[in-house]
Tab-separated table of C-alpha atoms in Angstrom:
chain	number	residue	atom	x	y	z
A	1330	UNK	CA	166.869	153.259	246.469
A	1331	UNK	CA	166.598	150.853	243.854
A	1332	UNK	CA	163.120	149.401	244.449
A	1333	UNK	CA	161.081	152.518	242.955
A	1334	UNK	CA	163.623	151.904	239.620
A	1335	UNK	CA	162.255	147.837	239.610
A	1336	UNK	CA	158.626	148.949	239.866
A	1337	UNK	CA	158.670	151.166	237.476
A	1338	UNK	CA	160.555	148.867	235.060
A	1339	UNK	CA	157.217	146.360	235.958
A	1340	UNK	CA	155.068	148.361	235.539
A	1341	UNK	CA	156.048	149.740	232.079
A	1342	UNK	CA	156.746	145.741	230.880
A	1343	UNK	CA	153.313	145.263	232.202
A	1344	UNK	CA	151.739	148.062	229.890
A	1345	UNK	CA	154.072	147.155	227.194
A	1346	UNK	CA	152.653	143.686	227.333
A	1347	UNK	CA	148.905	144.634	227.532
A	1348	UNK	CA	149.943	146.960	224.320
A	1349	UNK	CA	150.934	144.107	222.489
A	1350	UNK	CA	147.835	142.091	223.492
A	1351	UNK	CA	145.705	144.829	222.010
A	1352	UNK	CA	147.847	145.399	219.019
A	1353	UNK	CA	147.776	141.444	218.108
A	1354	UNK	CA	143.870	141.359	218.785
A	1355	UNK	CA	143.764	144.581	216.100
A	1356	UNK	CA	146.103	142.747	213.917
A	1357	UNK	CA	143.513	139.628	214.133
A	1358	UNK	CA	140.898	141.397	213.428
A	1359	UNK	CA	142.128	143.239	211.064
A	1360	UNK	CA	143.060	140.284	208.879
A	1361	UNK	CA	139.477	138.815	209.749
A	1362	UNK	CA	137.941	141.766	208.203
A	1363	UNK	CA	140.155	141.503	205.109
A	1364	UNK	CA	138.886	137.453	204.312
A	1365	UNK	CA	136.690	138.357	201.330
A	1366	UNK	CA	134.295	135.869	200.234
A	1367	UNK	CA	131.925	135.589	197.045
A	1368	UNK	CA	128.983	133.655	197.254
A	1369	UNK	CA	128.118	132.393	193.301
A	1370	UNK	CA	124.758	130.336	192.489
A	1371	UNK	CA	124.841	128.719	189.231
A	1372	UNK	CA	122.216	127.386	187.170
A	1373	UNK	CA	122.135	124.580	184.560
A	1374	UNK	CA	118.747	125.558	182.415
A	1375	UNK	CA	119.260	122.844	180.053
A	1376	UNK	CA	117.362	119.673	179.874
A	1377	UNK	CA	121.072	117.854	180.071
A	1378	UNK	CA	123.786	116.976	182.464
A	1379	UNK	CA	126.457	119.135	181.882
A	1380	UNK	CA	129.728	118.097	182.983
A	1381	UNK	CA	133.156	118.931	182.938
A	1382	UNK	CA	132.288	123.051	182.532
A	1383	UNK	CA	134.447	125.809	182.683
A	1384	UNK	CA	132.727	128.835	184.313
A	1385	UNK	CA	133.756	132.008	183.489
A	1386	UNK	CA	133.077	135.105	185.770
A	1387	UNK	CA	134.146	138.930	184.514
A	1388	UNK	CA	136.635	140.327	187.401
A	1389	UNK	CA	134.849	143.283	187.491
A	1390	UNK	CA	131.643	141.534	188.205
A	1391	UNK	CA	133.280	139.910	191.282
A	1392	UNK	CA	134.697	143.213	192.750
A	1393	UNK	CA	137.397	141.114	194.905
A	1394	UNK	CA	140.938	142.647	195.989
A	1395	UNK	CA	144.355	141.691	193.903
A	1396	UNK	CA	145.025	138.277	196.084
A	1397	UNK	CA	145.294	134.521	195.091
A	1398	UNK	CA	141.401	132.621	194.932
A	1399	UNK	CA	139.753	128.834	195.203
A	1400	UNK	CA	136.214	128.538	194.858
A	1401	UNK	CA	134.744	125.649	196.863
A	1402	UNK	CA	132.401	123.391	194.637
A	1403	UNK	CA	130.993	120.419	196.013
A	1404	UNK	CA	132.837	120.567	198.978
A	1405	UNK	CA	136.351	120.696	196.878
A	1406	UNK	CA	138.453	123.616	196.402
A	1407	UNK	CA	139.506	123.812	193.092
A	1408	UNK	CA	141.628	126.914	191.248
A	1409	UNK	CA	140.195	130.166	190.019
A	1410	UNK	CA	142.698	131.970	187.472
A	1411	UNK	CA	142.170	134.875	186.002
A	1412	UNK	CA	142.949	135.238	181.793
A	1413	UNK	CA	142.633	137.319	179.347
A	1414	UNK	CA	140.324	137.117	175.937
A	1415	UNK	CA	141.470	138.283	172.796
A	1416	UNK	CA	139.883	141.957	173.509
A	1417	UNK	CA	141.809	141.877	176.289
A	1418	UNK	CA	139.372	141.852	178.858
A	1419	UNK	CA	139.910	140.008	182.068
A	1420	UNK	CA	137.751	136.846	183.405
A	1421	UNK	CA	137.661	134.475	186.244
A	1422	UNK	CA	137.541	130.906	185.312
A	1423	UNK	CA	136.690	127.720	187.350
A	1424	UNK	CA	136.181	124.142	187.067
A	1425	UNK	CA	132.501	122.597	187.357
A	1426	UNK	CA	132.887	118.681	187.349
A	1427	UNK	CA	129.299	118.653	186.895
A	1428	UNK	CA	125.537	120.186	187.426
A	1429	UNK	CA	122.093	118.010	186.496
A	1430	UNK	CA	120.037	119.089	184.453
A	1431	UNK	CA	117.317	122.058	185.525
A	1432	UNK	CA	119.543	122.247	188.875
A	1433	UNK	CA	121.509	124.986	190.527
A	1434	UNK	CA	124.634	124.648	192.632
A	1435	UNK	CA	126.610	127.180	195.334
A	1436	UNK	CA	129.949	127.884	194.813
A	1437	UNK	CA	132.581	129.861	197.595
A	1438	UNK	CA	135.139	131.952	196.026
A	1439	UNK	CA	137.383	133.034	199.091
A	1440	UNK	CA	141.362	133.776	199.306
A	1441	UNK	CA	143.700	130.669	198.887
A	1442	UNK	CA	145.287	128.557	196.970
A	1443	UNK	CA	144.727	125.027	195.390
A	1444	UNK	CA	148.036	123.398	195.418
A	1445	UNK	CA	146.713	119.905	195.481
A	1446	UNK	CA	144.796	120.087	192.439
A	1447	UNK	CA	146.359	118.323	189.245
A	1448	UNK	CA	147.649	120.219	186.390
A	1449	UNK	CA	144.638	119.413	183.716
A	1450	UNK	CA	145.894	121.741	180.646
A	1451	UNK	CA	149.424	123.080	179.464
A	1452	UNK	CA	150.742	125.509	176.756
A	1453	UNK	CA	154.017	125.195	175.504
A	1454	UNK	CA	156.420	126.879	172.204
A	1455	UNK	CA	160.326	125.529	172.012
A	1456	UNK	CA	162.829	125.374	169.776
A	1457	UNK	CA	166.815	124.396	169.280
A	1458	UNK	CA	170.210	125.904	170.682
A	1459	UNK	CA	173.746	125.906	169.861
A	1460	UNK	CA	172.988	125.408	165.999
A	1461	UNK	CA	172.862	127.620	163.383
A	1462	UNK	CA	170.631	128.344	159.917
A	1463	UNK	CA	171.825	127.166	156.680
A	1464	UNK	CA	169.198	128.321	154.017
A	1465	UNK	CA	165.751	127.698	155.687
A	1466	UNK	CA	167.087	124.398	157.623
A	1467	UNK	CA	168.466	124.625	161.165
A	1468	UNK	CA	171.531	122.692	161.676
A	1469	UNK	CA	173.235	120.950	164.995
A	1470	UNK	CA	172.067	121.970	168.143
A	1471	UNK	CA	170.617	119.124	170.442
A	1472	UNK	CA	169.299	121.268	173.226
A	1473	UNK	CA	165.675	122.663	173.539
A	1474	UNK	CA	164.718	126.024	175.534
A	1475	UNK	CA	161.338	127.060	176.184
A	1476	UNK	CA	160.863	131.327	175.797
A	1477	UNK	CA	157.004	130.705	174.901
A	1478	UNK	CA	158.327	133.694	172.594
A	1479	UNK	CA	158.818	133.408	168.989
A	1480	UNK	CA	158.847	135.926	166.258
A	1481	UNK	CA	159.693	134.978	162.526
A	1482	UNK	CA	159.829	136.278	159.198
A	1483	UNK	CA	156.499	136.112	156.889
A	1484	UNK	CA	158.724	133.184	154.348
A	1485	UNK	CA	159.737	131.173	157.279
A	1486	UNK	CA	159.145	127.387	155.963
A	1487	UNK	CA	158.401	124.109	157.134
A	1488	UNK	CA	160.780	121.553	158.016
A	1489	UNK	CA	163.683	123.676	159.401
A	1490	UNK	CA	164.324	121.493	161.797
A	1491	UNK	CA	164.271	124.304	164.922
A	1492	UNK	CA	160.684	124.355	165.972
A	1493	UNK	CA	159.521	121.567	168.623
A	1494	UNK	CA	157.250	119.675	166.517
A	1495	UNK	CA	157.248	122.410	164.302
A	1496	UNK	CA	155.474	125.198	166.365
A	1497	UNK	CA	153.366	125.884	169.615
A	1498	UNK	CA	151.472	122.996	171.314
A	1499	UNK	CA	148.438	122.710	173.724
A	1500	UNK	CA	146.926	120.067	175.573
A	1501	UNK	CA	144.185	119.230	177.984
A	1502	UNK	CA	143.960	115.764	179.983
A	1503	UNK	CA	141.884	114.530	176.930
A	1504	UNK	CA	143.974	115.338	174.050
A	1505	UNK	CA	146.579	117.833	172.388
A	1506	UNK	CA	147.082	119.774	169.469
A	1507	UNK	CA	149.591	121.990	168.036
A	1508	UNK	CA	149.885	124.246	164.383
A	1509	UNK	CA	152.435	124.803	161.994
A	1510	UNK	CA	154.380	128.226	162.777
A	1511	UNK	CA	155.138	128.511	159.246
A	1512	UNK	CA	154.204	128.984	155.738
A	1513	UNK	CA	151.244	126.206	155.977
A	1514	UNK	CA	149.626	127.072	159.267
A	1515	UNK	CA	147.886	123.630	159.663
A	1516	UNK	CA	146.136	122.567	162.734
A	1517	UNK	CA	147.433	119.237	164.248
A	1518	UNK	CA	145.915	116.523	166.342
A	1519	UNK	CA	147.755	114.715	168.643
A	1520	UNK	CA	145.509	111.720	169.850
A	1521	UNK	CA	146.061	110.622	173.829
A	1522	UNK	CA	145.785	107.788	175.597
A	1523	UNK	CA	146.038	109.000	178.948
A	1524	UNK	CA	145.110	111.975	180.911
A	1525	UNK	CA	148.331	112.844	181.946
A	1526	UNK	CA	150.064	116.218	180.703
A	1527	UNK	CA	152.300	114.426	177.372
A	1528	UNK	CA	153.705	117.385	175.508
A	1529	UNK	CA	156.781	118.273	177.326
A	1530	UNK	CA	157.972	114.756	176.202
A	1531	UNK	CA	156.721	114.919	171.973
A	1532	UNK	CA	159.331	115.617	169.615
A	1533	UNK	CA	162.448	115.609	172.210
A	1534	UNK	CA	163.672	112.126	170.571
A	1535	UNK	CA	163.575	112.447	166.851
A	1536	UNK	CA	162.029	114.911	164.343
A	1537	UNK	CA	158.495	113.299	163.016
A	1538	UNK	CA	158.323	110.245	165.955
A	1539	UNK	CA	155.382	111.252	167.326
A	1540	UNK	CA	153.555	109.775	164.299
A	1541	UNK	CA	154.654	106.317	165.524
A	1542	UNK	CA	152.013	104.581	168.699
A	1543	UNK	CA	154.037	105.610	171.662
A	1544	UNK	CA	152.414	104.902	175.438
A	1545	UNK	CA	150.937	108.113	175.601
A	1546	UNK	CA	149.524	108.222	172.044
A	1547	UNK	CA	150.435	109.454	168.450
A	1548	UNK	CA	150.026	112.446	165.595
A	1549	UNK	CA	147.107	111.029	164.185
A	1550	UNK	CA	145.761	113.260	161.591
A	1551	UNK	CA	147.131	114.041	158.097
A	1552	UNK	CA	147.234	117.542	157.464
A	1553	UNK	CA	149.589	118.157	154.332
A	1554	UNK	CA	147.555	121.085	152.543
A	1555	UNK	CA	144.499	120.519	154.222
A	1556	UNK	CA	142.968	122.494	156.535
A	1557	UNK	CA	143.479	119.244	159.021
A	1558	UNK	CA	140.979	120.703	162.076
A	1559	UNK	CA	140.219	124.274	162.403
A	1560	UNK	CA	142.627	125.980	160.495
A	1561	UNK	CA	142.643	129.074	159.741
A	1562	UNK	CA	141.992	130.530	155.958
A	1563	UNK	CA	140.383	132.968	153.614
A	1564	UNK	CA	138.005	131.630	150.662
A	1565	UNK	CA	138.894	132.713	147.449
A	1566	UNK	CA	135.503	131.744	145.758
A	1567	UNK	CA	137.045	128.544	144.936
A	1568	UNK	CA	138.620	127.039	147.848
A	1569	UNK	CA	139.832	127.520	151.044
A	1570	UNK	CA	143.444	129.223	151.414
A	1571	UNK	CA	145.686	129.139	154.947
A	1572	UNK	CA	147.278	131.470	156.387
A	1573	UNK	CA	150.521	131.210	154.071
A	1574	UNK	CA	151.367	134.927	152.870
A	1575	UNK	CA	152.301	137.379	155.555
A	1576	UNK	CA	155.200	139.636	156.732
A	1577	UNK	CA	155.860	137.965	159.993
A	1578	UNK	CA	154.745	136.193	162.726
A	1579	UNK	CA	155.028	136.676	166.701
A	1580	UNK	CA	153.173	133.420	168.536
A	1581	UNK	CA	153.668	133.021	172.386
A	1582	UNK	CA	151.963	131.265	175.326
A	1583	UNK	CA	150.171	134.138	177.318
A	1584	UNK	CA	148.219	131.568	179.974
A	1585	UNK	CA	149.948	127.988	181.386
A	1586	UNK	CA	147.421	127.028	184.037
A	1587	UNK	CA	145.634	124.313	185.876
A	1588	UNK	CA	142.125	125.083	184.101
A	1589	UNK	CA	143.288	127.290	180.981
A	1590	UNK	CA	145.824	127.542	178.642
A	1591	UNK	CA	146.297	129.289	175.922
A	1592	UNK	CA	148.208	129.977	172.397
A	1593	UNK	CA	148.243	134.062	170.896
A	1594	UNK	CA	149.810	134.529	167.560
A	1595	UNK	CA	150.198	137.708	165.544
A	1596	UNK	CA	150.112	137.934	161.873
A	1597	UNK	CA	150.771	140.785	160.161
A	1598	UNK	CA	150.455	141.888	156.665
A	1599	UNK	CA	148.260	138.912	156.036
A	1600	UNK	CA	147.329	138.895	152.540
A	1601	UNK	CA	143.902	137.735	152.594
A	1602	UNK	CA	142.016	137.687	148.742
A	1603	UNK	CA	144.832	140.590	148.039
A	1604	UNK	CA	143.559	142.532	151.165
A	1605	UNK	CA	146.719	143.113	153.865
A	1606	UNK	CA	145.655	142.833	157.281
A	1607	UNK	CA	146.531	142.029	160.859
A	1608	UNK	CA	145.013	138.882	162.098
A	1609	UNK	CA	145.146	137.962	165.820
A	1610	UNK	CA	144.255	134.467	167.016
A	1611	UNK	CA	143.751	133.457	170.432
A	1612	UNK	CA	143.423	129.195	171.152
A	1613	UNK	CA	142.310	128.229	174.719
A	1614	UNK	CA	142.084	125.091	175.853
A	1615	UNK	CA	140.120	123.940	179.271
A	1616	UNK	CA	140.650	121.364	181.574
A	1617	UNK	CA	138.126	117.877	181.031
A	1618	UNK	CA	137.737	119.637	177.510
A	1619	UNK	CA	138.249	117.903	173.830
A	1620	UNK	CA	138.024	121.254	172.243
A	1621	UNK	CA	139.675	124.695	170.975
A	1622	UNK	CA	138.314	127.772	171.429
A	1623	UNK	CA	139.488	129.969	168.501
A	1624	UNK	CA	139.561	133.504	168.788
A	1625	UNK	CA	139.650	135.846	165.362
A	1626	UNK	CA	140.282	139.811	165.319
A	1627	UNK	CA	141.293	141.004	161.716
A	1628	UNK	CA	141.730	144.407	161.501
A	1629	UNK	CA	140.530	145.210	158.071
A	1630	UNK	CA	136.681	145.348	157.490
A	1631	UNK	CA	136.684	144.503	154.162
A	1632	UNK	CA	138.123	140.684	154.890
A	1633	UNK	CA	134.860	138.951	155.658
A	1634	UNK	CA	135.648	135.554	154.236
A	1635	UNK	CA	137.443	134.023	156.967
A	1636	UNK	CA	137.324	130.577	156.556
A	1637	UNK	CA	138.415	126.913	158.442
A	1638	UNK	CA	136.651	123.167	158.218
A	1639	UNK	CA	137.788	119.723	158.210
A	1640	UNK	CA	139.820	117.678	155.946
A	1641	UNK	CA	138.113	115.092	153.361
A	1642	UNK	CA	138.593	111.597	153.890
A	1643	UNK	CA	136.693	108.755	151.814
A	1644	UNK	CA	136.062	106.461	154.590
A	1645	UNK	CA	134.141	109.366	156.455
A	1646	UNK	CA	130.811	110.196	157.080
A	1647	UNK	CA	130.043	114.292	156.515
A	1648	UNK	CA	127.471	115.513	159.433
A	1649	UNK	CA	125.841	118.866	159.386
A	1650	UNK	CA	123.312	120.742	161.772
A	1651	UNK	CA	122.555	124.000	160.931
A	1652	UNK	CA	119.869	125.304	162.572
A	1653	UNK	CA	118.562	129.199	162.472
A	1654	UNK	CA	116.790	128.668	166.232
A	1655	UNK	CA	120.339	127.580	167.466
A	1656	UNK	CA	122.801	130.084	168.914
A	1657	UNK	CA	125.732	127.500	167.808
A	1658	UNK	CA	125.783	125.056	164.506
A	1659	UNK	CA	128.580	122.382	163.730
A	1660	UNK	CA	130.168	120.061	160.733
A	1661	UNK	CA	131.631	117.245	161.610
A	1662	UNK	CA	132.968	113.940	159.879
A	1663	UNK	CA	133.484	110.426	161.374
A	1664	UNK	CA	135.010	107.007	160.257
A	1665	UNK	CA	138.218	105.591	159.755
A	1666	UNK	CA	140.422	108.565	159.180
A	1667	UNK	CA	143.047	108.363	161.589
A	1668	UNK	CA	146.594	107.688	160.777
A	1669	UNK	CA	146.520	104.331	162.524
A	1670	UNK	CA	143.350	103.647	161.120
A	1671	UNK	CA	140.894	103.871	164.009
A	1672	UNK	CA	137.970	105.749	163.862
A	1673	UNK	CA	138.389	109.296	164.247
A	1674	UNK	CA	135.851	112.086	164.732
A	1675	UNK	CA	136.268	115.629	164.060
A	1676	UNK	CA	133.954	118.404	164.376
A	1677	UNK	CA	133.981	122.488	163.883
A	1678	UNK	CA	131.501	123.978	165.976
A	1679	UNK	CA	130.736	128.150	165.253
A	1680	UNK	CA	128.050	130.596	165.862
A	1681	UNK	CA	124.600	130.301	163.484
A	1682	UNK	CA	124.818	133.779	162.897
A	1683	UNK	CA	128.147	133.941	161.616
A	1684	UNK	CA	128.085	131.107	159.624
A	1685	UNK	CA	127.777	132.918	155.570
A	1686	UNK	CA	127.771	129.254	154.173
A	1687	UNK	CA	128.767	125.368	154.141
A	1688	UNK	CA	130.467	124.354	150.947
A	1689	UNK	CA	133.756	122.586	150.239
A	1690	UNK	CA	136.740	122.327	148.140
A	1691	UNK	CA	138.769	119.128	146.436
A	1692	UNK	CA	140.315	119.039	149.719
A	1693	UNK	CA	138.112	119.917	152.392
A	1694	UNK	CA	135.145	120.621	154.271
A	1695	UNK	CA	134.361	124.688	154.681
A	1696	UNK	CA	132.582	127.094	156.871
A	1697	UNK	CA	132.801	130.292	155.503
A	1698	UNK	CA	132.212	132.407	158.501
A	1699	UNK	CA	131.422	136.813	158.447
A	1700	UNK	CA	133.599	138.595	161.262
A	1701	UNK	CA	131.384	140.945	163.571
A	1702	UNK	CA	133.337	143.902	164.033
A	1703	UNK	CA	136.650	142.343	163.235
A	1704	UNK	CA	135.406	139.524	165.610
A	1705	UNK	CA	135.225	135.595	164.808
A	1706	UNK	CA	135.276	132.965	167.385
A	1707	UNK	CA	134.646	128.989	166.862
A	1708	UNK	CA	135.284	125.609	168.452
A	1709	UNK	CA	137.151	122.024	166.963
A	1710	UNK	CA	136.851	119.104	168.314
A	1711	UNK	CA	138.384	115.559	167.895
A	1712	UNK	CA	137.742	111.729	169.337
A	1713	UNK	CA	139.212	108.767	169.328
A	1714	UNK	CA	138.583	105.163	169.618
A	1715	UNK	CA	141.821	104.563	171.476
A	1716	UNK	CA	140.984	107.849	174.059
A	1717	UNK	CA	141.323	107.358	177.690
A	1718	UNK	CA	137.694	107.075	177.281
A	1719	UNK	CA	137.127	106.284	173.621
A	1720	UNK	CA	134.509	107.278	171.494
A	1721	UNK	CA	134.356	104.281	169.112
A	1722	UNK	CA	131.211	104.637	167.450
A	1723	UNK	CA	129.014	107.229	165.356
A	1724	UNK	CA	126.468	106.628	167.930
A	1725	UNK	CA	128.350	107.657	170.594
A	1726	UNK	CA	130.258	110.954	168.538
A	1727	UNK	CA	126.753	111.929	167.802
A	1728	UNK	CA	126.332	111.856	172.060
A	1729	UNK	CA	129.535	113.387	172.487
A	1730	UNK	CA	128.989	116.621	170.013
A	1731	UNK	CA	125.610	116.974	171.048
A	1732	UNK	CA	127.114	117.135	174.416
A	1733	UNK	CA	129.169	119.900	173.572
A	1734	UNK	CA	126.636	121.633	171.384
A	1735	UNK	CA	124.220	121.442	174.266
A	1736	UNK	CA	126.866	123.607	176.340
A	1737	UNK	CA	127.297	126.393	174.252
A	1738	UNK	CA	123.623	126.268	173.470
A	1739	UNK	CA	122.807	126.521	177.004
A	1740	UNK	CA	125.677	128.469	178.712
A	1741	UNK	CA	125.412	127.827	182.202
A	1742	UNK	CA	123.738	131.000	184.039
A	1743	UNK	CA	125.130	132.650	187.144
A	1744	UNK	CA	124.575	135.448	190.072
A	1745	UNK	CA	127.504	136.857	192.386
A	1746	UNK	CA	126.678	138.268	195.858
């Protein structure tokens, strides 16, 4: 009586099992089909090596489904993140150690993640705890948190004592930088002697003692009311004023990755030659990179004297090329200008077309640059003879801004399929 029960309990286990089988086969092919990969041929068209090169790739131009990516380049997978420019738009970018010149090179974008690849670049803004504001100075607290939020009042000033090193920092594994979040809006160099990522560490131990040699480095640039490297100003007619008058200030850390990172700040009711206006700034910073993009938007057509440069030091050279058949220009300076007296070069890098004129002040060397729709963008750059891999000589600046010239010159050239 029982047998016909046991048979048919068999037999249904034995279609139940052949209805997994074909469910798991579905299921594997299912997630075979959904492995997307993007082949991408790149081209270097230049008659130079170009190394250490950040690609960047529009999203929409890859077309790939919301999922983490590494690209394979040389046979290594390295990260692809995905930021955002100051319009807002979004982009793919990805590390290319290096292409020869006149060559092209395959690159595999598939799903996956890099988790063995070192941390090359790092945003950061901090401040105090537990104290409280007497006047403009900050007083007690020992603690430090890390929102990578701020927003302050237009008269905030400097030395309040509640800022890390006085306001947002960046870094690469070639050197760091960070500005002023107050009323002088300086840019800052912080000279490195190793690759490794140094800023979590500056400024923990002691107001200003990251202008003392430490084993990572130092501050080595004086700013004071210069426009150090790359600031940000307006020119007057006469000389070259920072960012100093506004209503407030918001300043965060939109992008803390591998390859990018990156500093936004918001001024608003900048008064700019008596003009008020919104001005948005956007600093990236790649990995193997010496230099800051900056990204303008102001929102006021009429401001069209944005300005920045390099500080004036006797015991440096000035360097110039301009030239109309170039899509990029720089200035640049070189010599013994460095805190601890080494040599020290510093260059601004922007676009030929944008550049209204070269001129100077008592205190510095200008570009006066015209906005294009709202829209500036330019590059700074320092060395160091004490560098990981130190730049000691004019000979070998020259090299090492050509270099970089020679990149933005000759962008390298891509197709997706």
């Amino acid at each position: 009586m029982k047998m016909p029960l046991v048979n048919k309990y068999l037999r249904s286990r034995k279609y139940f099992s052949f209805f997994l089988l074909v469910c798991a086969q579905t299921l594997s092919f299912s997630l075979v089909a959904q492995v997307v990969t993007k082949s991408v041929t790149v081209k270097n068209t230049s008659s130079r090596d170009i190394t250490d090169y950040t690609l960047e790739i529009p999203v929409k131009k890859l077309n790939l489904p919301l999922d983490n990516y590494v690209a394979t380049v040389g046979g290594k997978n390295v990260p692809v993140e995905i930021i955002q420019n100051i319009r807002g738009e979004l982009t793919a970018v990805l590390p290319i150690e290096k292409i020869e010149a006149n060559k092209t090179l395959k690159v595999a974008i598939k799903q996956g993640t890099a988790d063995n690849y070192p941390k090359r670049t790092y945003a950061e803004l901090s401040h105090k705890i537990g104290g409280h504001f007497e006047g403009h100075k900050y007083v007690g607290g020992y603690s430090w948190v890390k929102p990578n939020y701020i927003t302050l009042p237009g008269d905030f000033r400097d030395h309040s004592y509640y800022i890390k090193y006085e306001g947002p920092g960046w870094e690469s594994d070639k050197v760091a930088f960070r500005f002023y979040l107050d009323n002088r809006n300086g840019i800052d160099v912080f000279a490195k002697k190793t690759s490794d990522i140094v800023l979590p560490a500056v400024g923990v131990d002691g107001f200003d003692n990251y202008h003392n040699m430490a084993d990572w480095g130092m501050d080595n640039m004086k700013v004071g009311k210069t426009l150090g490297l790359g600031s940000i100003a307006a020119w007057n007619g006469q000389k070259a004023v920072r960012v100093e008058k506004k209503d407030s200030v918001t300043c965060y850390i939109p992008t803390d990755g591998k390859i990018r990172s990156q500093v936004k700040t918001v001024y608003y009711g900048w008064e700019a030659n008596y003009i008020k206006c919104d001005l948005t700034s956007l600093i990236s910073i790649d990995a193997g990179g010496r230099a800051s993009h900056m990204e303008l938007f102001v929102n006021k057509s009429l401001v069209d004297n944005i300005a920045t440069g390099i500080f004036k030091d006797k015991n440096a050279e000035f360097i110039v090329k301009n030239e109309s058949n170039d899509t990029w220009s720089y200035i640049a300076t070189f010599g013994k200008q460095s805190l601890n007296n080494d040599m020290q070069g510093l260059a601004v890098f922007a676009p030929t077309k944008q550049i209204k004129e070269i001129t100077g002040d008592d205190l510095n060397h200008v570009l006066i640059l015209t906005p294009e729709n709202g829209y500036i963008e330019y590059y700074f750059m320092p060395t160091w003879e004490l560098d990981k891999e130190p730049i000691a000589t004019k000979e070998a600046f020259i090299q090492c801004i050509e270099d970089f010239l020679n990149k933005l010159n000759h962008p390298l050239t891509y197709s997706v399929r």
